Coordinates of C-alpha atoms and ligand atoms in Angstrom, one line a residue:
Chain A
M1 CA 22.3 -17.7 -50.0
D2 CA 24.0 -14.4 -50.5
I3 CA 22.5 -13.0 -47.3
I4 CA 24.0 -15.9 -45.2
N5 CA 27.4 -15.4 -46.9
N6 CA 27.3 -11.7 -46.3
I7 CA 26.3 -12.2 -42.6
V8 CA 29.2 -14.5 -42.1
R9 CA 31.5 -12.1 -43.8
I10 CA 30.3 -9.2 -41.7
L11 CA 30.6 -11.1 -38.5
E12 CA 34.2 -12.2 -39.3
K13 CA 35.2 -8.6 -40.1
Y14 CA 33.2 -6.6 -37.6
W15 CA 32.4 -9.0 -34.7
N16 CA 34.2 -6.6 -32.3
L17 CA 31.9 -3.7 -33.4
F18 CA 28.8 -5.8 -32.4
L19 CA 30.5 -6.7 -29.1
I20 CA 31.2 -3.1 -28.3
G21 CA 27.8 -2.0 -29.4
T22 CA 26.1 -4.7 -27.2
A23 CA 28.3 -3.7 -24.3
N24 CA 27.4 0.0 -24.9
T25 CA 23.7 -0.7 -25.2
L26 CA 23.7 -2.7 -21.9
L27 CA 25.8 0.0 -20.2
L28 CA 23.6 2.8 -21.5
S29 CA 20.5 1.0 -20.4
A30 CA 21.9 0.2 -17.0
V31 CA 23.0 3.8 -16.4
T32 CA 19.6 4.9 -17.6
V33 CA 17.7 2.6 -15.3
L34 CA 19.9 3.4 -12.4
F35 CA 19.4 7.1 -12.6
G36 CA 15.9 6.5 -13.7
I37 CA 15.3 4.8 -10.4
I38 CA 16.9 7.6 -8.4
I39 CA 14.9 10.3 -10.3
G40 CA 11.7 8.2 -10.3
S41 CA 12.0 7.6 -6.5
L42 CA 12.4 11.3 -5.9
L43 CA 9.4 12.0 -8.1
A44 CA 7.3 9.3 -6.4
L45 CA 8.2 10.8 -3.0
M46 CA 7.2 14.2 -4.2
R47 CA 3.9 12.9 -5.4
I48 CA 3.0 11.3 -2.1
S49 CA 4.4 14.1 0.0
K50 CA 1.9 15.9 2.2
L51 CA 3.7 19.2 2.0
H52 CA 1.2 21.9 1.1
I53 CA 0.8 25.6 1.0
G54 CA -2.8 26.3 1.5
R55 CA -4.6 23.9 -0.8
C56 CA -1.7 23.7 -3.3
K57 CA 0.8 20.9 -3.0
P58 CA 3.8 22.3 -4.9
L59 CA 6.0 19.2 -4.9
N60 CA 3.2 17.0 -6.0
L61 CA 2.2 19.5 -8.7
I62 CA 5.8 19.8 -10.1
A63 CA 6.2 16.0 -10.2
T64 CA 2.9 15.4 -11.8
V65 CA 3.4 18.0 -14.5
Y66 CA 6.9 16.6 -15.2
V67 CA 5.7 13.0 -15.4
E68 CA 2.8 13.8 -17.6
F69 CA 4.9 15.9 -19.9
I70 CA 7.6 13.3 -20.3
R71 CA 5.1 10.6 -20.9
G72 CA 3.1 12.7 -23.3
T73 CA 5.9 13.5 -25.7
P74 CA 8.0 11.2 -27.9
L75 CA 11.4 10.1 -26.6
L76 CA 13.1 11.1 -29.8
L77 CA 11.8 14.6 -29.4
Q78 CA 13.2 14.8 -25.9
L79 CA 16.6 13.5 -27.2
Y80 CA 16.7 16.2 -29.8
F81 CA 15.7 18.8 -27.3
F82 CA 18.5 18.0 -24.9
Y83 CA 20.9 17.5 -27.7
F84 CA 20.4 21.1 -28.8
L85 CA 19.4 22.7 -25.5
L86 CA 22.1 21.5 -23.1
P87 CA 25.2 22.6 -25.1
M88 CA 23.4 26.0 -25.5
M89 CA 22.9 26.4 -21.8
V90 CA 26.2 24.8 -20.7
P91 CA 28.8 25.5 -23.4
A92 CA 31.3 23.0 -21.8
L93 CA 28.9 20.2 -23.0
Q94 CA 29.6 21.2 -26.6
L95 CA 32.4 18.7 -26.4
D96 CA 30.4 15.8 -25.2
K97 CA 27.0 15.6 -26.7
T98 CA 26.7 12.0 -25.6
F99 CA 26.2 13.3 -22.1
S100 CA 23.2 15.3 -23.2
I101 CA 21.7 12.1 -24.7
I102 CA 22.3 10.0 -21.6
L103 CA 20.8 12.7 -19.4
A104 CA 17.7 12.9 -21.6
L105 CA 17.3 9.1 -21.4
C106 CA 17.6 9.2 -17.6
L107 CA 15.1 12.0 -17.3
N108 CA 12.8 10.1 -19.5
S109 CA 13.1 6.9 -17.6
G110 CA 12.6 8.7 -14.3
A111 CA 9.1 9.7 -15.3
Y112 CA 8.2 6.1 -16.2
V113 CA 9.8 4.7 -13.0
A114 CA 7.9 7.2 -10.9
E115 CA 4.7 5.8 -12.4
I116 CA 5.8 2.3 -11.7
I117 CA 6.6 3.1 -8.1
R118 CA 3.3 5.0 -7.6
A119 CA 1.4 2.1 -9.1
G120 CA 3.3 -0.4 -6.8
I121 CA 2.5 1.7 -3.7
N122 CA -1.2 2.1 -4.8
A123 CA -1.5 -1.7 -5.3
V124 CA -0.9 -2.3 -1.6
D125 CA -4.2 -3.1 0.1
K126 CA -5.6 0.0 1.8
G127 CA -6.3 -2.1 4.8
Q128 CA -2.6 -2.3 5.5
M129 CA -2.3 1.4 6.0
E130 CA -5.4 1.5 8.3
A131 CA -4.1 -1.5 10.4
A132 CA -0.8 0.1 10.9
R133 CA -2.2 3.6 11.7
S134 CA -4.7 2.0 14.1
L135 CA -1.8 0.6 16.1
G136 CA -0.4 4.1 16.5
L137 CA 2.2 4.2 13.8
N138 CA 2.5 7.6 12.1
Y139 CA 2.3 8.0 8.4
R140 CA 6.1 7.8 7.9
Q141 CA 6.5 4.7 10.0
T142 CA 3.7 3.1 8.2
M143 CA 5.2 3.8 4.8
I144 CA 8.6 2.5 5.8
K145 CA 7.6 -0.6 7.8
V146 CA 4.4 -1.7 6.1
I147 CA 3.8 -0.1 2.7
F148 CA 7.2 0.1 1.0
P149 CA 8.2 -3.5 1.8
Q150 CA 5.1 -4.8 0.2
A151 CA 5.2 -2.3 -2.7
V152 CA 8.8 -3.5 -3.6
K153 CA 7.3 -6.8 -4.5
N154 CA 5.1 -5.1 -7.1
I155 CA 7.8 -2.7 -8.2
L156 CA 10.8 -4.9 -8.7
P157 CA 9.4 -7.0 -11.6
A158 CA 8.0 -3.9 -13.3
L159 CA 11.4 -2.2 -13.0
C160 CA 13.1 -5.1 -14.7
N161 CA 10.5 -4.9 -17.5
E162 CA 11.4 -1.2 -17.7
F163 CA 15.1 -2.2 -18.2
V164 CA 14.0 -4.4 -21.1
S165 CA 12.1 -1.6 -22.7
I166 CA 15.0 0.8 -22.3
I167 CA 17.3 -1.7 -24.0
K168 CA 15.1 -1.3 -27.1
E169 CA 14.5 2.4 -26.6
T170 CA 18.2 3.3 -26.4
S171 CA 18.3 2.4 -30.1
L172 CA 16.8 5.8 -30.7
A173 CA 19.9 7.4 -29.3
S174 CA 21.8 6.0 -32.3
T175 CA 20.3 9.0 -34.2
F176 CA 23.2 10.8 -32.5
F177 CA 25.8 8.1 -32.9
V178 CA 26.3 7.3 -29.2
G179 CA 28.0 4.0 -30.0
D180 CA 25.2 1.7 -29.0
L181 CA 24.2 -1.5 -30.9
M182 CA 22.1 0.4 -33.4
T183 CA 25.0 2.8 -34.1
Q184 CA 27.1 -0.1 -35.2
F185 CA 24.5 -1.0 -37.7
K186 CA 24.7 2.5 -39.2
T187 CA 28.5 2.3 -39.2
I188 CA 28.5 -1.0 -41.1
N189 CA 25.7 0.1 -43.3
G190 CA 27.8 3.1 -44.3
A191 CA 30.9 1.1 -44.9
L192 CA 29.5 -1.8 -46.9
F193 CA 26.3 -0.4 -48.3
L194 CA 24.6 -3.5 -46.9
S195 CA 21.5 -3.0 -44.8
I196 CA 19.5 -6.2 -44.4
E197 CA 22.4 -8.3 -43.2
P198 CA 23.7 -6.1 -40.4
L199 CA 20.0 -5.4 -39.4
I200 CA 19.4 -9.1 -39.0
I201 CA 22.5 -9.5 -36.8
V202 CA 21.6 -6.5 -34.7
G203 CA 18.0 -7.7 -34.4
I204 CA 19.0 -11.1 -33.2
I205 CA 21.3 -9.6 -30.6
Y206 CA 18.5 -7.3 -29.3
F207 CA 16.1 -10.3 -29.3
V208 CA 18.5 -12.5 -27.4
L209 CA 19.1 -9.8 -24.8
T210 CA 15.5 -8.9 -24.2
F211 CA 14.2 -12.5 -24.4
T212 CA 16.6 -13.9 -21.8
L213 CA 16.0 -11.0 -19.5
S214 CA 12.2 -11.4 -19.8
K215 CA 12.5 -15.0 -18.9
G216 CA 14.6 -14.1 -16.0
I217 CA 12.1 -11.6 -14.8
A218 CA 9.3 -14.2 -15.0
V219 CA 11.3 -16.5 -12.7
L220 CA 11.9 -13.6 -10.3
E221 CA 8.2 -12.7 -10.3
R222 CA 7.3 -16.3 -9.4
R223 CA 9.9 -16.3 -6.6
L224 CA 8.5 -13.1 -5.1
K225 CA 4.9 -14.4 -5.3
T226 CA 5.7 -17.6 -3.4
S227 CA 7.7 -15.8 -0.7
D228 CA 4.7 -13.8 0.4
Chain B
M1 CA -21.0 16.4 31.9
T2 CA -17.5 14.8 31.8
N3 CA -17.6 11.7 33.9
S4 CA -14.2 10.2 34.8
N5 CA -15.8 6.8 34.4
Y6 CA -16.4 7.4 30.7
L7 CA -13.6 6.1 28.5
I8 CA -15.2 7.5 25.3
E9 CA -17.7 10.3 25.0
V10 CA -19.1 11.2 21.6
S11 CA -21.2 14.3 21.2
D12 CA -23.2 15.3 18.1
L13 CA -21.0 13.4 15.7
H14 CA -21.6 14.0 12.0
K15 CA -19.7 12.5 9.1
N16 CA -20.3 13.3 5.5
F17 CA -18.7 11.7 2.5
G18 CA -19.1 14.5 0.0
E19 CA -22.9 15.0 -0.3
L20 CA -23.7 11.8 1.5
Q21 CA -24.5 12.2 5.2
V22 CA -23.5 9.0 6.9
L23 CA -23.6 10.0 10.5
K24 CA -26.3 12.4 11.4
G25 CA -25.6 13.4 15.0
V26 CA -24.5 10.6 17.3
S27 CA -24.1 11.2 21.0
E28 CA -23.1 8.4 23.3
H29 CA -20.6 7.5 26.0
I30 CA -18.8 4.3 26.7
S31 CA -17.7 3.6 30.2
K32 CA -14.6 1.8 31.3
G33 CA -15.0 -1.9 31.2
E34 CA -18.3 -1.7 29.3
V35 CA -19.1 -4.0 26.4
V36 CA -21.2 -2.4 23.7
S37 CA -22.4 -4.2 20.6
I38 CA -23.6 -2.2 17.5
I39 CA -26.1 -3.9 15.3
G40 CA -28.0 -2.7 12.3
P41 CA -28.6 -2.9 8.6
S42 CA -25.7 -2.7 6.1
G43 CA -24.9 0.9 5.1
G44 CA -26.4 2.3 8.3
G45 CA -23.0 3.9 9.4
K46 CA -21.8 1.3 11.9
S47 CA -18.3 1.1 10.5
T48 CA -18.0 4.8 10.0
F49 CA -19.0 5.4 13.6
L50 CA -16.5 2.9 14.9
R51 CA -13.7 4.3 12.6
C52 CA -14.5 7.8 13.8
L53 CA -13.7 6.7 17.4
N54 CA -10.0 6.3 16.5
L55 CA -10.1 9.0 13.8
L56 CA -9.6 6.6 10.9
E57 CA -12.4 8.7 9.6
V58 CA -12.2 12.3 10.4
P59 CA -15.6 13.6 11.7
T60 CA -17.2 16.4 9.8
S61 CA -18.4 17.9 13.0
G62 CA -18.9 16.9 16.6
K63 CA -16.6 16.0 19.4
I64 CA -15.0 12.8 20.7
L65 CA -13.4 12.7 24.1
F66 CA -11.1 9.8 24.8
E67 CA -10.0 9.4 28.4
G68 CA -11.2 13.0 28.9
E69 CA -9.2 14.5 26.1
D70 CA -10.8 15.9 22.9
I71 CA -9.1 14.0 20.2
T72 CA -10.9 16.0 17.5
A73 CA -9.2 19.2 18.6
K74 CA -6.5 20.8 16.5
G75 CA -2.9 19.8 17.4
V76 CA -3.8 16.5 19.1
D77 CA -1.3 13.7 18.5
I78 CA -3.8 11.1 17.4
D79 CA -1.1 8.5 17.0
L80 CA -0.5 8.5 20.8
H81 CA -4.3 8.0 21.4
R82 CA -4.5 5.3 18.8
Q83 CA -1.9 3.3 20.7
K84 CA -4.5 2.9 23.4
M85 CA -7.3 1.9 21.0
G86 CA -7.0 -1.5 19.5
M87 CA -8.8 -2.1 16.3
V88 CA -9.7 -5.3 14.5
F89 CA -11.0 -5.3 11.0
Q90 CA -13.3 -7.5 9.0
H91 CA -10.6 -8.5 6.6
F92 CA -7.9 -9.0 9.2
N93 CA -5.3 -6.8 7.5
V94 CA -2.4 -8.8 9.0
F95 CA 1.0 -7.8 7.6
P96 CA 1.8 -10.4 5.0
H97 CA 5.5 -9.5 4.7
M98 CA 6.1 -10.2 8.5
T99 CA 6.0 -13.4 10.4
V100 CA 3.3 -14.0 13.0
G101 CA 5.8 -13.0 15.7
E102 CA 6.8 -9.8 13.9
N103 CA 3.2 -8.9 13.3
V104 CA 2.8 -8.8 17.0
T105 CA 6.1 -7.2 18.2
M106 CA 6.6 -4.6 15.5
A107 CA 4.4 -1.8 16.8
P108 CA 5.3 -2.1 20.6
V109 CA 9.0 -2.1 19.8
L110 CA 8.9 0.6 17.1
L111 CA 6.8 2.8 19.3
G112 CA 9.0 2.3 22.3
K113 CA 6.5 0.6 24.5
K114 CA 8.6 -2.6 24.9
K115 CA 12.2 -3.7 24.3
Q116 CA 12.6 -6.4 21.7
N117 CA 13.0 -9.3 24.1
E118 CA 10.1 -8.1 26.3
A119 CA 7.9 -7.8 23.2
V120 CA 8.9 -11.3 22.1
D121 CA 8.0 -12.8 25.5
M122 CA 4.7 -11.0 25.5
A123 CA 3.9 -12.0 21.9
K124 CA 4.6 -15.6 22.7
A125 CA 2.4 -15.5 25.8
L126 CA -0.5 -13.8 23.8
L127 CA -0.2 -16.2 20.9
E128 CA -0.2 -19.1 23.3
R129 CA -3.5 -17.8 24.7
V130 CA -5.2 -17.8 21.3
G131 CA -3.7 -21.1 20.3
L132 CA -1.1 -19.8 17.8
A133 CA 2.0 -20.5 19.8
D134 CA 3.4 -22.9 17.2
K135 CA 2.9 -20.3 14.4
Y136 CA 5.3 -17.8 15.8
N137 CA 7.7 -18.0 12.8
A138 CA 5.1 -18.7 10.1
Y139 CA 4.0 -16.2 7.6
P140 CA 0.3 -15.2 7.6
Q141 CA -0.1 -16.7 4.1
R142 CA 0.0 -20.1 5.9
L143 CA -2.8 -19.2 8.3
S144 CA -6.5 -19.9 8.0
G145 CA -8.9 -17.0 8.2
G146 CA -9.7 -17.7 11.8
Q147 CA -6.1 -17.9 12.7
K148 CA -5.4 -14.6 10.8
Q149 CA -8.1 -12.9 12.8
R150 CA -6.8 -14.2 16.1
L151 CA -3.4 -12.9 15.1
A152 CA -4.9 -9.5 14.3
I153 CA -6.5 -9.5 17.8
V154 CA -3.2 -10.4 19.4
R155 CA -1.4 -7.7 17.4
A156 CA -3.8 -5.1 18.7
L157 CA -3.5 -6.4 22.3
A158 CA 0.3 -6.2 22.2
M159 CA -0.1 -2.4 22.4
E160 CA -2.0 -3.0 25.7
P161 CA -4.9 -0.9 24.7
D162 CA -7.6 0.5 27.0
V163 CA -10.4 -0.3 24.5
M164 CA -10.8 -2.8 21.7
L165 CA -12.9 -1.8 18.6
F166 CA -14.1 -4.7 16.4
D167 CA -15.6 -4.1 13.0
E168 CA -17.5 -7.3 12.1
P169 CA -14.6 -9.5 13.1
T170 CA -16.2 -12.7 11.9
S171 CA -18.1 -11.6 8.8
A172 CA -15.3 -12.7 6.4
L173 CA -14.8 -16.1 8.0
D174 CA -16.0 -19.5 7.0
P175 CA -18.7 -20.6 9.5
E176 CA -16.6 -23.2 11.2
M177 CA -14.0 -20.5 12.2
V178 CA -16.4 -18.0 13.7
G179 CA -16.5 -19.8 17.1
E180 CA -12.7 -19.7 17.6
V181 CA -12.6 -15.9 17.1
L182 CA -15.7 -15.2 19.2
N183 CA -14.2 -17.3 22.0
V184 CA -11.1 -15.1 22.0
I185 CA -13.2 -12.0 22.2
K186 CA -15.3 -13.5 24.9
G187 CA -12.1 -14.2 26.9
L188 CA -11.1 -10.5 26.6
V189 CA -14.5 -9.4 27.7
K190 CA -14.3 -11.6 30.8
E191 CA -11.1 -10.0 31.7
G192 CA -12.8 -6.6 31.7
M193 CA -11.6 -5.2 28.4
T194 CA -13.7 -2.2 27.3
T195 CA -15.1 -3.4 24.0
V196 CA -17.1 -1.9 21.1
I197 CA -18.1 -4.5 18.6
V198 CA -20.0 -4.2 15.3
T199 CA -21.4 -7.6 14.7
H200 CA -24.1 -9.6 12.9
E201 CA -23.7 -12.4 15.5
M202 CA -26.9 -11.6 17.4
G203 CA -26.6 -14.5 19.9
F204 CA -23.1 -13.4 20.7
A205 CA -24.0 -9.7 21.1
R206 CA -26.8 -10.7 23.4
E207 CA -24.5 -12.9 25.5
I208 CA -21.6 -10.6 26.0
S209 CA -23.0 -7.0 25.9
D210 CA -23.8 -4.6 28.6
R211 CA -25.6 -2.5 26.1
V212 CA -26.6 -2.9 22.5
F213 CA -26.9 0.0 20.0
F214 CA -29.2 -0.4 17.0
M215 CA -27.8 1.9 14.3
D216 CA -29.8 2.8 11.2
G217 CA -29.7 5.7 8.8
G218 CA -26.7 7.4 10.6
V219 CA -28.3 7.6 14.0
L220 CA -28.4 5.3 17.1
A221 CA -32.1 4.5 16.5
E222 CA -32.4 2.5 19.7
K223 CA -30.2 1.5 22.6
G224 CA -30.6 -0.6 25.7
S225 CA -29.7 -3.7 27.5
P226 CA -29.5 -6.9 25.3
E227 CA -32.8 -7.9 26.9
D228 CA -34.4 -4.6 25.9
I229 CA -33.2 -4.7 22.3
F230 CA -33.6 -8.4 21.5
S231 CA -36.7 -9.3 23.5
H232 CA -38.6 -6.0 23.7
P233 CA -37.5 -3.8 20.8
Q234 CA -39.5 -0.6 20.7
N235 CA -38.5 1.0 17.4
P236 CA -40.3 -0.5 14.4
R237 CA -37.0 -0.4 12.5
T238 CA -35.3 -2.5 15.2
K239 CA -38.2 -4.9 15.1
E240 CA -38.0 -5.2 11.3
F241 CA -34.2 -5.6 11.3
L242 CA -34.3 -8.3 14.0
S243 CA -37.1 -10.2 12.3
K244 CA -34.9 -10.4 9.2
V245 CA -31.8 -11.6 11.0
L246 CA -33.3 -13.9 13.6
Y247 CA -35.3 -16.1 11.3
Ligands
ADP301 N1 -14.8 6.2 2.4 C1 -16.1 6.4 1.9 N2 -16.4 7.2 0.9 C2 -17.7 7.3 0.5 N3 -18.7 6.7 1.1 C3 -18.5 5.9 2.1 C4 -17.2 5.7 2.6 N4 -17.2 4.8 3.6 C5 -18.5 4.5 3.8 N5 -19.3 5.2 2.9 C6 -20.8 5.1 2.8 O1 -21.3 5.4 4.0 C7 -22.5 4.6 4.3 C8 -22.3 3.9 5.6 O2 -21.2 2.9 5.4 P1 -20.7 2.1 6.7 O3 -20.4 3.0 7.8 O4 -19.7 1.2 6.1 O5 -22.0 1.3 7.1 P2 -22.1 -0.1 7.8 O6 -20.8 -0.5 8.4 O7 -23.2 0.1 8.8 O8 -22.5 -1.1 6.8 C9 -22.6 3.7 3.1 O9 -23.6 4.2 2.2 C10 -21.3 3.7 2.4 O10 -21.4 3.5 1.0
MG302 MG1 -19.5 -2.1 8.1

């Protein structure tokens, strides 16, 4: 029963740390997803762009290499990379290393969002493009009026799922003490020399966050399906 | 060789998909007001031929004149030509995120052919004609296959095309819905719409066509009046095909 007692004691003393940590984790995840969507949309547009020089499509190539590279290396490595690289390139950032970490998270998420958007667009029946083009719409008009509105229905639930994964992935940023939920575990662990108890608390908070969100997404998905 | 009576002229059309030669030199013309049915075994290139006419497939070589203009030439704005060529697909391809009304009005309004209120009036009139007046605000999900295909026809007609291209418009339908769609096509033909239709409905092809093309192995293996093709086929391949489809 020691564990239960310890957990109660920790909660009494440090409840505000968990609150702040949860808020920070949610904020960090929201910022990451938001910029991830912006970056991912740009990458997705680059990948479907028809701009070409000879046979080479430079925008497409850059975006593809970027996405493959980000998806092919561990997030923790990318976090370290930006943590050391950015302050070297921009000395002003020496002061705020958190910024480098947030930037790394956004750049990482952008690559995954780009794939989500691409998959969402590809999942729209090919016949839709043909029908719209046969009416005389050009490629752009077809994308805007016919393909994107249908792709959104595929993309939206997947983006929400991405948000859920990011909530979990931001815990890696605690390596650099950015103040997220996992950072609070480290703080308490350092102060009390207790590890299991704060881990249980933090774990339950993560679980409640992701579980509720996942259930919410399932509802959203069902709504989107029936509104076809 | 250009005849002002020809709406579409195809000369020596070839289409390859990689190594696969699908069209091996097709030359034909389709006159204004003419009704042409294309029949033939699956894989013979019928769809590819039809889709080349509005450049949904880009020909590997050969020329296609539409209303006297070479649409395969460089720098041609194919979108403008496509506005005058309606196409109806086997799988309807109606827009599921738009209401029936929006399906019909979207293209004419977006492409500046009609003002919104004019487009709505026209859509209502056209939908009335095909028996879909009461579905104006419904979403396609609520329609049967036959209703979806009638909507797809109306959507194409809303651009006031000079020719209608049909690619097996009834092949994906339950048998009891085939008639309603064929009746709509028959109505168009009666009004003088130039029509090219790929179909497996032999009775229908015989009834409505001015000419019938038998396409096999990427060429128009035989062509003639419905009487010629269905009652006196010359080519052994035509005979064989007809004996299989007309039990
Ligand atoms: N986009 C494509 N890519 C590769 N092969 C194709 C494509 N479209 C059609 N084909 C091939 O071309 C041949 C003719 O197809 P199609 O024109 O659809 O014939 P039909 O309509 O007479 O059944 C088939 O062998 C088919 O597999
Ligand atoms: Mg076909």
